Amino acid sequence: MSPPPVVVVNAVGLTGRLLGHAPRFRALAEAGWSRPLKEVAPAVTCTAQASLLTGRPPQEHGIVGNGWLFRDTREVRFWQQSSALVQAEPIYTTARRMAAEQGRAFRAAKLFWWFNQGADVEISVTPKPYYGADGGKVFGVSGTPDDRCERLEAEIGRFPFHTFWGPNAGLPCTNWIAEAAADVLERDRPDLTMVYLPHLDYEPQRRGPSGCDMARLAAELDAAAAPLLDRARAIGARVWIVSEYGHCDVGRPIEINRVLRRARLLTVRNGPFGETLDTFGSRAFAVCDHQLAHVYVKRAEDVDRVRDVLGGILGVGPIYAAAERAEIGLDHDRSGELVALSEPDAWFAYPYWLDDAAAPDFARTVDIHRKPGYDPCELFFDPKLVWPKGRAIRRLIQKKLGFRTLFDVIPLDPSLVRGSHGLPADDPLDKPILIADGPPPSAENVLNTTDFHGLLLEALTNPR
């Protein structure tokens, strides 16, 4: 007898504190079991998802953040989608091999989880714009089989990419993903369906958890998941809910690269489009990722000096060097020579220019691949603009008329950001959560994020 299919909903940002406002998720917890999860470091999307997929810490799977310095090219690259970057076997590969040993087939679907391109799954859907030779960009989704995305967009409508990230990020993209997942579940009946629903990752970063209506947001996420949960129930699939991290209030952006530049450790190249970070000439620079910064130090003899400089910055917490990085699971070549954590009410901002007039042109745009750090300012329209949406509309018209233009509506002021994540939460109610069915784990309190892999593998391979 084959195990029943499992649907894993990654409800990023969901915590035990919010569960009371999500009646469908709460009902699953009451019918099964739930546990808070101890976060990986850093508690950010790509690292957490890689640990969920592999059951390994980042120093083993290599995903040390949402981005890092690629040392062979000296390029900082964020939000890469290639599954080959994950240096450990993902759960769907392991489950397929175990199913074959049991004499049965295994099919997996991966919808909007990261590291989706080239993933060892039968069905995938992931956000992937088209990039033109003239610098233009057209929103789109990509996946397998070849016609899957076209069929979903024909039936559900175009994926609302502008609500997946940027100043308009919000509920419509989560609604679309949930409906698409319900369609895949009904038509394809995968043994494992992994679905990423991002709704709780926007307002808590903009306003901070205490600055927005978390009860309403959790209820909206719960309602958006209804078509998927109903379809899963109709076909007899088990439903698990997992989260990557909870959010916290912050009020202190740490401009670490500006400090390194003033210390003459970071250098830039000035040009017609503003200043760009010189990763070859800099003796030290930071790749900022929420509440963690990888600090890359070119010369071993500079490490102690750089550490002293970082230690004098207000808001910077513990700093780890060399083998010390293993204490937080980040002793990997992709990590910086120094790894800095912020204090709980602070976060690391990436800007390296000292005068906003010299900021690179991409700084005022949504440009997740060009910026040498994560930029939550992309969630805002610049409040200094008289009518920022009107400016965006004008830029869109200019683009459609064939003019080269920038959607320069993003602010440069990191103090606008009031929420972040990346550090472990002190209260279990503020930690990410796992909701599952079947036999509960022996641990009665907090599980590790990496424990998810073994528990799910057991559900996928052993009939109950």
Coordinates of C-alpha atoms in Angstrom, one line a residue:
M1 CA 0.0 0.0 0.0
S2 CA 1.3 3.4 -0.9
P3 CA 1.4 6.3 1.6
P4 CA -1.2 9.0 1.0
P5 CA 0.0 12.1 -0.9
V6 CA 1.3 15.0 1.2
V7 CA 0.9 18.7 0.6
V8 CA 3.4 20.9 2.4
V9 CA 2.4 24.6 2.6
N10 CA 5.2 26.9 3.4
A11 CA 3.3 29.7 5.2
V12 CA 6.3 31.9 5.7
G13 CA 6.0 34.2 8.7
L14 CA 3.4 32.0 10.5
T15 CA 4.1 31.5 14.2
G16 CA 2.3 30.0 17.2
R17 CA 1.3 33.5 18.2
L18 CA -0.7 33.9 15.0
L19 CA -2.3 30.5 14.8
G20 CA -5.4 31.6 16.7
H21 CA -6.2 34.0 13.8
A22 CA -6.0 31.3 11.2
P23 CA -8.9 28.9 11.7
R24 CA -8.1 26.4 9.0
F25 CA -4.5 26.1 10.0
R26 CA -5.5 25.9 13.7
A27 CA -7.9 23.1 12.9
L28 CA -5.1 21.1 11.3
A29 CA -3.0 21.6 14.4
E30 CA -5.8 20.5 16.7
A31 CA -6.5 17.4 14.6
G32 CA -2.7 16.6 14.4
W33 CA 0.1 18.2 16.3
S34 CA 2.3 21.3 16.1
R35 CA 5.7 22.3 17.3
P36 CA 7.8 25.5 17.2
L37 CA 11.0 25.2 15.1
K38 CA 14.5 26.4 16.2
E39 CA 15.7 28.7 13.4
V40 CA 18.7 28.1 11.3
A41 CA 21.2 31.0 10.9
P42 CA 20.5 33.1 9.2
A43 CA 16.7 32.7 9.4
V44 CA 16.1 33.9 5.9
T45 CA 14.2 32.4 2.9
C46 CA 16.9 30.6 0.9
T47 CA 18.8 29.3 3.9
A48 CA 15.7 28.1 5.7
Q49 CA 14.2 26.4 2.7
A50 CA 17.5 24.6 1.9
S51 CA 17.6 23.3 5.4
L52 CA 14.0 22.2 5.2
L53 CA 14.6 20.4 1.9
T54 CA 17.8 18.7 2.9
G55 CA 17.7 18.3 6.7
R56 CA 21.2 19.8 6.8
P57 CA 22.6 23.0 8.3
P58 CA 23.9 25.7 5.9
Q59 CA 27.6 24.8 6.4
E60 CA 26.7 21.4 4.8
H61 CA 24.2 22.4 2.1
G62 CA 26.1 25.7 1.3
I63 CA 23.1 28.1 1.2
V64 CA 24.6 30.6 3.6
G65 CA 22.0 33.3 2.9
N66 CA 19.7 34.7 0.3
G67 CA 23.0 35.8 -1.5
W68 CA 26.7 35.7 -1.1
L69 CA 30.0 36.5 -2.8
F70 CA 30.8 34.1 -5.7
R71 CA 34.5 34.1 -5.1
D72 CA 35.6 32.9 -8.5
T73 CA 33.9 35.9 -10.3
R74 CA 33.9 38.3 -7.3
E75 CA 30.2 38.9 -8.0
V76 CA 27.6 39.3 -5.2
R77 CA 24.5 37.4 -6.4
F78 CA 21.2 37.2 -4.6
W79 CA 18.1 35.1 -5.3
Q80 CA 19.6 32.5 -7.5
Q81 CA 17.2 29.8 -8.5
S82 CA 19.5 26.9 -9.6
S83 CA 19.0 23.7 -7.7
A84 CA 22.6 22.8 -8.3
L85 CA 23.7 25.4 -5.7
V86 CA 22.3 23.2 -2.9
Q87 CA 25.1 20.9 -1.9
A88 CA 23.0 18.2 -0.3
E89 CA 20.4 15.9 -1.5
P90 CA 16.8 17.3 -1.4
I91 CA 13.9 15.3 0.1
Y92 CA 12.1 14.6 -3.2
T93 CA 15.2 12.9 -4.6
T94 CA 15.6 10.8 -1.5
A95 CA 11.9 9.9 -1.4
R96 CA 12.0 8.9 -5.1
R97 CA 14.9 6.6 -4.5
M98 CA 13.3 5.0 -1.5
A99 CA 10.0 4.6 -3.4
A100 CA 11.8 2.8 -6.2
E101 CA 13.3 0.5 -3.7
Q102 CA 9.8 -0.3 -2.6
G103 CA 8.7 -0.9 -6.2
R104 CA 6.5 2.1 -6.6
A105 CA 6.7 5.4 -8.5
F106 CA 7.0 8.8 -6.8
R107 CA 6.1 12.2 -8.3
A108 CA 6.8 15.6 -6.8
A109 CA 5.5 19.2 -7.5
K110 CA 7.4 22.3 -6.4
L111 CA 5.5 25.6 -6.6
F112 CA 7.3 28.8 -5.8
W113 CA 9.8 27.2 -3.4
W114 CA 13.3 28.5 -4.1
F115 CA 16.0 26.5 -6.0
N116 CA 13.3 25.4 -8.4
Q117 CA 15.2 25.6 -11.7
G118 CA 16.6 22.2 -12.6
A119 CA 15.0 20.7 -9.5
D120 CA 14.5 16.9 -9.5
V121 CA 10.7 17.2 -9.6
E122 CA 8.1 16.3 -12.3
I123 CA 6.1 19.6 -11.9
S124 CA 7.5 23.0 -11.1
V125 CA 6.3 26.6 -11.3
T126 CA 8.5 29.5 -10.3
P127 CA 8.8 33.3 -10.9
K128 CA 11.2 34.0 -13.7
P129 CA 11.1 37.3 -15.8
Y130 CA 12.3 37.5 -19.3
Y131 CA 15.3 39.8 -19.9
G132 CA 15.8 41.6 -23.2
A133 CA 19.0 42.6 -24.9
D134 CA 18.1 46.3 -24.5
G135 CA 17.9 45.9 -20.7
G136 CA 14.1 45.5 -20.7
K137 CA 12.3 43.1 -18.4
V138 CA 9.0 41.3 -18.9
F139 CA 7.4 39.5 -15.9
G140 CA 6.7 35.8 -16.3
V141 CA 6.7 32.4 -14.7
S142 CA 8.6 29.3 -15.7
G143 CA 8.3 25.6 -15.0
T144 CA 7.9 22.0 -16.1
P145 CA 6.3 20.4 -18.1
D146 CA 6.7 23.0 -20.8
D147 CA 3.1 23.9 -21.1
R148 CA 2.2 24.0 -17.4
C149 CA 2.6 27.7 -16.8
E150 CA 0.8 28.6 -20.0
R151 CA -2.2 26.4 -19.0
L152 CA -2.3 27.8 -15.4
E153 CA -2.2 31.4 -16.7
A154 CA -4.8 30.7 -19.3
E155 CA -7.2 29.3 -16.6
I156 CA -6.4 31.5 -13.6
G157 CA -5.1 34.6 -15.2
R158 CA -1.6 36.1 -15.5
F159 CA 0.5 35.7 -12.4
P160 CA 0.4 39.1 -10.6
F161 CA 4.1 39.4 -10.5
H162 CA 4.0 43.0 -9.3
T163 CA 2.4 41.7 -6.0
F164 CA 5.1 39.1 -5.4
W165 CA 7.7 41.7 -4.6
G166 CA 8.1 45.5 -4.6
P167 CA 5.9 48.4 -3.3
N168 CA 2.7 46.6 -4.4
A169 CA 3.6 43.3 -2.8
G170 CA 0.6 41.8 -1.2
L171 CA -2.3 39.2 -1.2
P172 CA -3.0 38.7 -5.0
C173 CA 0.1 36.6 -5.6
T174 CA -0.6 34.3 -2.7
N175 CA -4.2 33.8 -4.0
W176 CA -2.8 32.9 -7.4
I177 CA -0.3 30.4 -6.1
A178 CA -2.9 28.7 -3.9
E179 CA -5.3 28.3 -6.8
A180 CA -2.5 27.1 -9.1
A181 CA -1.5 24.5 -6.5
A182 CA -5.1 23.3 -6.1
D183 CA -5.2 22.8 -9.9
V184 CA -2.0 20.8 -9.9
L185 CA -3.1 18.7 -7.0
E186 CA -6.4 17.9 -8.8
R187 CA -5.0 17.2 -12.2
D188 CA -1.6 15.6 -11.5
R189 CA -2.0 14.0 -8.0
P190 CA 1.7 14.3 -7.0
D191 CA 2.9 12.2 -4.1
L192 CA 4.5 15.4 -2.7
T193 CA 3.3 18.9 -3.4
M194 CA 5.3 21.8 -2.0
V195 CA 3.7 25.2 -2.1
Y196 CA 5.1 28.6 -1.0
L197 CA 2.6 31.2 0.2
P198 CA 4.4 34.6 0.9
H199 CA 1.6 36.8 2.2
L200 CA 2.9 37.2 5.7
D201 CA 6.3 38.3 4.5
Y202 CA 5.4 41.8 3.3
E203 CA 3.6 44.0 5.8
P204 CA 5.6 42.7 8.8
Q205 CA 8.8 43.8 7.1
R206 CA 7.3 47.2 6.1
R207 CA 5.7 48.1 9.4
G208 CA 7.0 45.6 11.9
P209 CA 4.7 43.1 13.6
S210 CA 3.6 45.7 16.1
G211 CA 2.9 48.2 13.4
C212 CA 0.4 46.2 11.3
D213 CA -2.7 44.2 11.8
M214 CA -1.2 40.7 12.2
A215 CA -4.5 39.1 13.0
R216 CA -6.0 40.3 9.7
L217 CA -3.0 39.3 7.7
A218 CA -3.0 35.8 9.2
A219 CA -6.7 35.4 8.5
E220 CA -6.1 36.6 4.9
L221 CA -3.4 34.0 4.5
D222 CA -5.6 31.3 6.0
A223 CA -8.5 32.2 3.6
A224 CA -6.2 32.3 0.6
A225 CA -5.2 28.7 1.3
A226 CA -8.8 27.5 1.4
P227 CA -9.0 26.2 -2.2
L228 CA -5.8 24.2 -1.8
L229 CA -6.8 22.8 1.6
D230 CA -10.3 21.9 0.2
R231 CA -8.8 20.1 -2.8
A232 CA -6.3 18.2 -0.6
R233 CA -9.2 17.0 1.6
A234 CA -11.2 15.9 -1.4
I235 CA -8.4 13.6 -2.7
G236 CA -7.4 12.3 0.7
A237 CA -4.0 14.1 0.9
R238 CA -2.3 14.9 4.1
V239 CA -1.6 18.6 4.7
W240 CA 1.5 19.9 6.6
I241 CA 2.1 23.6 7.3
V242 CA 5.7 24.8 7.9
S243 CA 7.2 28.2 8.3
E244 CA 10.8 29.6 7.9
Y245 CA 10.9 32.4 10.6
G246 CA 8.9 34.9 12.5
H247 CA 9.3 38.7 12.2
C248 CA 10.5 41.2 14.8
D249 CA 10.3 44.9 15.2
V250 CA 13.4 46.9 14.3
G251 CA 14.3 50.5 14.5
R252 CA 18.1 50.7 13.9
P253 CA 19.5 50.2 10.4
I254 CA 23.2 49.4 10.5
E255 CA 25.0 51.0 7.6
I256 CA 28.0 48.7 7.9
N257 CA 29.4 49.3 4.4
R258 CA 29.5 53.0 4.9
V259 CA 31.6 52.4 8.1
L260 CA 33.9 50.2 6.2
R261 CA 34.3 52.8 3.4
R262 CA 35.1 55.6 5.9
A263 CA 37.7 53.2 7.4
R264 CA 39.2 53.0 3.8
L265 CA 38.5 49.3 3.6
L266 CA 35.8 49.5 1.0
T267 CA 36.3 51.1 -2.4
V268 CA 34.0 52.0 -5.3
R269 CA 34.2 52.6 -9.0
N270 CA 32.6 55.8 -10.0
G271 CA 30.9 55.9 -13.4
P272 CA 28.1 57.4 -15.5
F273 CA 25.4 55.4 -13.6
G274 CA 26.7 56.2 -10.1
E275 CA 29.1 54.4 -7.8
T276 CA 29.4 50.7 -7.9
L277 CA 31.0 48.4 -5.3
D278 CA 34.5 47.4 -6.2
T279 CA 34.7 43.8 -5.0
F280 CA 38.2 43.3 -6.4
G281 CA 39.8 46.4 -4.9
S282 CA 38.0 46.5 -1.6
R283 CA 39.9 45.1 1.4
A284 CA 36.6 44.4 3.1
F285 CA 32.9 44.8 2.4
A286 CA 29.6 43.4 3.8
V287 CA 26.9 41.4 2.0
C288 CA 23.9 42.4 4.1
D289 CA 21.0 40.0 4.6
H290 CA 18.4 41.1 7.1
Q291 CA 20.0 40.6 10.6
L292 CA 23.2 38.9 9.3
A293 CA 26.1 40.3 7.3
H294 CA 28.8 38.2 5.6
V295 CA 31.9 40.4 5.7
Y296 CA 34.4 39.4 3.1
V297 CA 38.0 40.3 3.9
K298 CA 40.5 40.1 1.1
R299 CA 43.7 39.7 3.2
A300 CA 44.1 37.5 6.2
E301 CA 46.2 40.1 8.0
D302 CA 43.2 42.5 7.9
V303 CA 40.7 40.2 9.6
D304 CA 41.5 41.4 13.2
R305 CA 41.4 45.1 12.1
V306 CA 38.1 44.6 10.4
R307 CA 36.7 42.8 13.4
D308 CA 37.7 45.7 15.6
V309 CA 36.0 48.2 13.2
L310 CA 32.8 46.1 13.2
G311 CA 32.8 45.8 17.0
G312 CA 32.6 49.5 17.3
I313 CA 29.4 49.9 15.3
L314 CA 26.2 50.4 17.3
G315 CA 23.7 47.7 16.8
V316 CA 26.2 45.0 15.8
G317 CA 26.1 41.9 18.0
P318 CA 28.3 38.8 18.0
I319 CA 30.9 38.4 15.3
Y320 CA 32.3 35.1 14.2
A321 CA 35.6 34.4 12.4
A322 CA 37.1 31.2 10.8
A323 CA 36.1 28.1 12.8
E324 CA 34.0 30.1 15.2
R325 CA 31.4 30.3 12.4
A326 CA 30.6 26.6 13.1
E327 CA 28.9 27.8 16.3
I328 CA 26.1 29.1 14.2
G329 CA 26.3 26.5 11.4
L330 CA 28.0 28.8 8.8
D331 CA 31.6 27.4 8.6
H332 CA 31.5 27.3 4.8
D333 CA 33.6 28.8 2.0
R334 CA 30.7 30.9 0.8
S335 CA 30.4 32.6 4.1
G336 CA 32.4 35.8 4.8
E337 CA 35.7 35.6 6.6
L338 CA 33.6 37.4 9.3
V339 CA 29.9 36.8 10.0
A340 CA 28.2 39.5 12.0
L341 CA 24.8 39.3 13.7
S342 CA 22.8 42.4 14.6
E343 CA 21.2 43.1 17.9
P344 CA 17.5 42.1 18.1
D345 CA 16.2 45.6 17.3
A346 CA 18.6 46.3 14.4
W347 CA 19.3 45.1 10.9
F348 CA 22.0 45.5 8.2
A349 CA 21.4 47.9 5.3
Y350 CA 23.6 47.4 2.2
P351 CA 24.3 51.1 1.0
Y352 CA 28.0 51.8 0.5
W353 CA 27.8 55.3 -1.0
L354 CA 28.3 58.3 1.2
D355 CA 26.2 60.8 -0.7
D356 CA 22.8 59.9 -2.2
A357 CA 23.7 61.9 -5.3
A358 CA 26.3 59.3 -6.0
A359 CA 24.0 56.3 -5.5
P360 CA 24.0 53.8 -8.3
D361 CA 20.9 54.1 -10.6
F362 CA 19.7 50.6 -9.5
A363 CA 19.4 51.7 -5.9
R364 CA 16.1 53.6 -6.6
T365 CA 14.6 50.6 -8.4
V366 CA 13.4 47.1 -7.6
D367 CA 16.5 45.2 -8.7
I368 CA 17.0 42.1 -6.6
H369 CA 19.8 40.7 -8.7
R370 CA 22.1 43.8 -9.1
K371 CA 22.2 45.1 -5.5
P372 CA 25.1 43.7 -3.4
G373 CA 22.7 43.1 -0.5
Y374 CA 19.1 42.6 0.4
D375 CA 17.1 45.8 0.2
P376 CA 13.7 45.9 2.0
C377 CA 13.3 49.5 0.9
E378 CA 12.0 47.9 -2.3
L379 CA 8.8 47.3 -0.4
F380 CA 8.1 51.1 -0.3
F381 CA 7.3 53.9 -2.7
D382 CA 9.6 56.8 -2.0
P383 CA 7.6 59.1 0.3
K384 CA 9.6 62.1 -1.0
L385 CA 8.0 61.8 -4.4
V386 CA 4.8 63.8 -4.8
W387 CA 2.9 61.0 -6.6
P388 CA 5.1 57.9 -6.8
K389 CA 2.5 55.7 -8.4
G390 CA 1.9 58.3 -11.0
R391 CA 5.7 58.4 -11.6
A392 CA 5.6 54.6 -12.0
I393 CA 2.7 54.9 -14.5
R394 CA 4.6 57.5 -16.5
R395 CA 7.7 55.3 -16.6
L396 CA 5.5 52.4 -17.8
I397 CA 4.1 54.5 -20.6
Q398 CA 7.6 55.6 -21.6
K399 CA 8.7 52.0 -21.6
K400 CA 5.8 50.9 -23.8
L401 CA 6.6 53.7 -26.2
G402 CA 10.1 52.3 -26.6
F403 CA 12.1 54.6 -24.4
R404 CA 14.7 53.3 -22.1
T405 CA 13.7 54.3 -18.6
L406 CA 14.1 53.4 -14.9
F407 CA 11.3 52.8 -12.5
D408 CA 13.0 55.0 -10.0
V409 CA 10.4 55.1 -7.2
I410 CA 12.2 53.2 -4.4
P411 CA 13.5 55.2 -1.4
L412 CA 17.1 55.3 -0.2
D413 CA 16.1 55.8 3.5
P414 CA 16.6 52.5 5.5
S415 CA 14.9 54.0 8.5
L416 CA 11.5 53.4 6.8
V417 CA 11.9 49.7 7.4
R418 CA 10.3 48.6 10.7
G419 CA 10.5 44.8 10.6
S420 CA 13.1 42.2 9.9
H421 CA 14.2 38.6 10.7
G422 CA 17.3 36.5 10.7
L423 CA 17.9 35.9 14.4
P424 CA 16.4 33.2 16.6
A425 CA 13.3 34.4 18.5
D426 CA 13.4 34.2 22.3
D427 CA 9.8 33.2 22.8
P428 CA 8.7 29.9 21.3
L429 CA 5.4 31.6 20.2
D430 CA 7.4 33.8 17.9
K431 CA 9.4 31.0 16.3
P432 CA 8.4 29.4 13.0
I433 CA 6.0 26.5 13.3
L434 CA 5.4 23.0 12.0
I435 CA 1.9 21.6 11.9
A436 CA 1.6 17.9 10.9
D437 CA -0.5 14.8 11.3
G438 CA 0.4 11.2 12.1
P439 CA 2.5 10.2 15.2
P440 CA 3.9 13.2 16.9
P441 CA 7.7 13.4 17.5
S442 CA 8.9 12.4 20.9
A443 CA 10.2 16.0 21.6
E444 CA 7.5 17.9 23.3
N445 CA 9.0 21.4 22.9
V446 CA 11.0 23.0 20.1
L447 CA 12.2 21.0 17.1
N448 CA 15.1 22.0 14.9
T449 CA 14.3 23.2 11.4
T450 CA 16.4 20.4 10.1
D451 CA 14.1 17.8 11.8
F452 CA 11.4 18.6 9.3
H453 CA 13.2 16.6 6.6
G454 CA 13.2 13.3 8.5
L455 CA 9.6 13.7 9.7
L456 CA 8.4 14.4 6.2
L457 CA 10.4 11.6 4.7
E458 CA 8.8 9.2 7.1
A459 CA 5.4 10.4 6.1
L460 CA 6.3 10.0 2.4
T461 CA 7.7 6.5 2.6
N462 CA 5.8 4.6 5.3
P463 CA 2.1 3.8 4.9
R464 CA 0.1 4.5 8.0

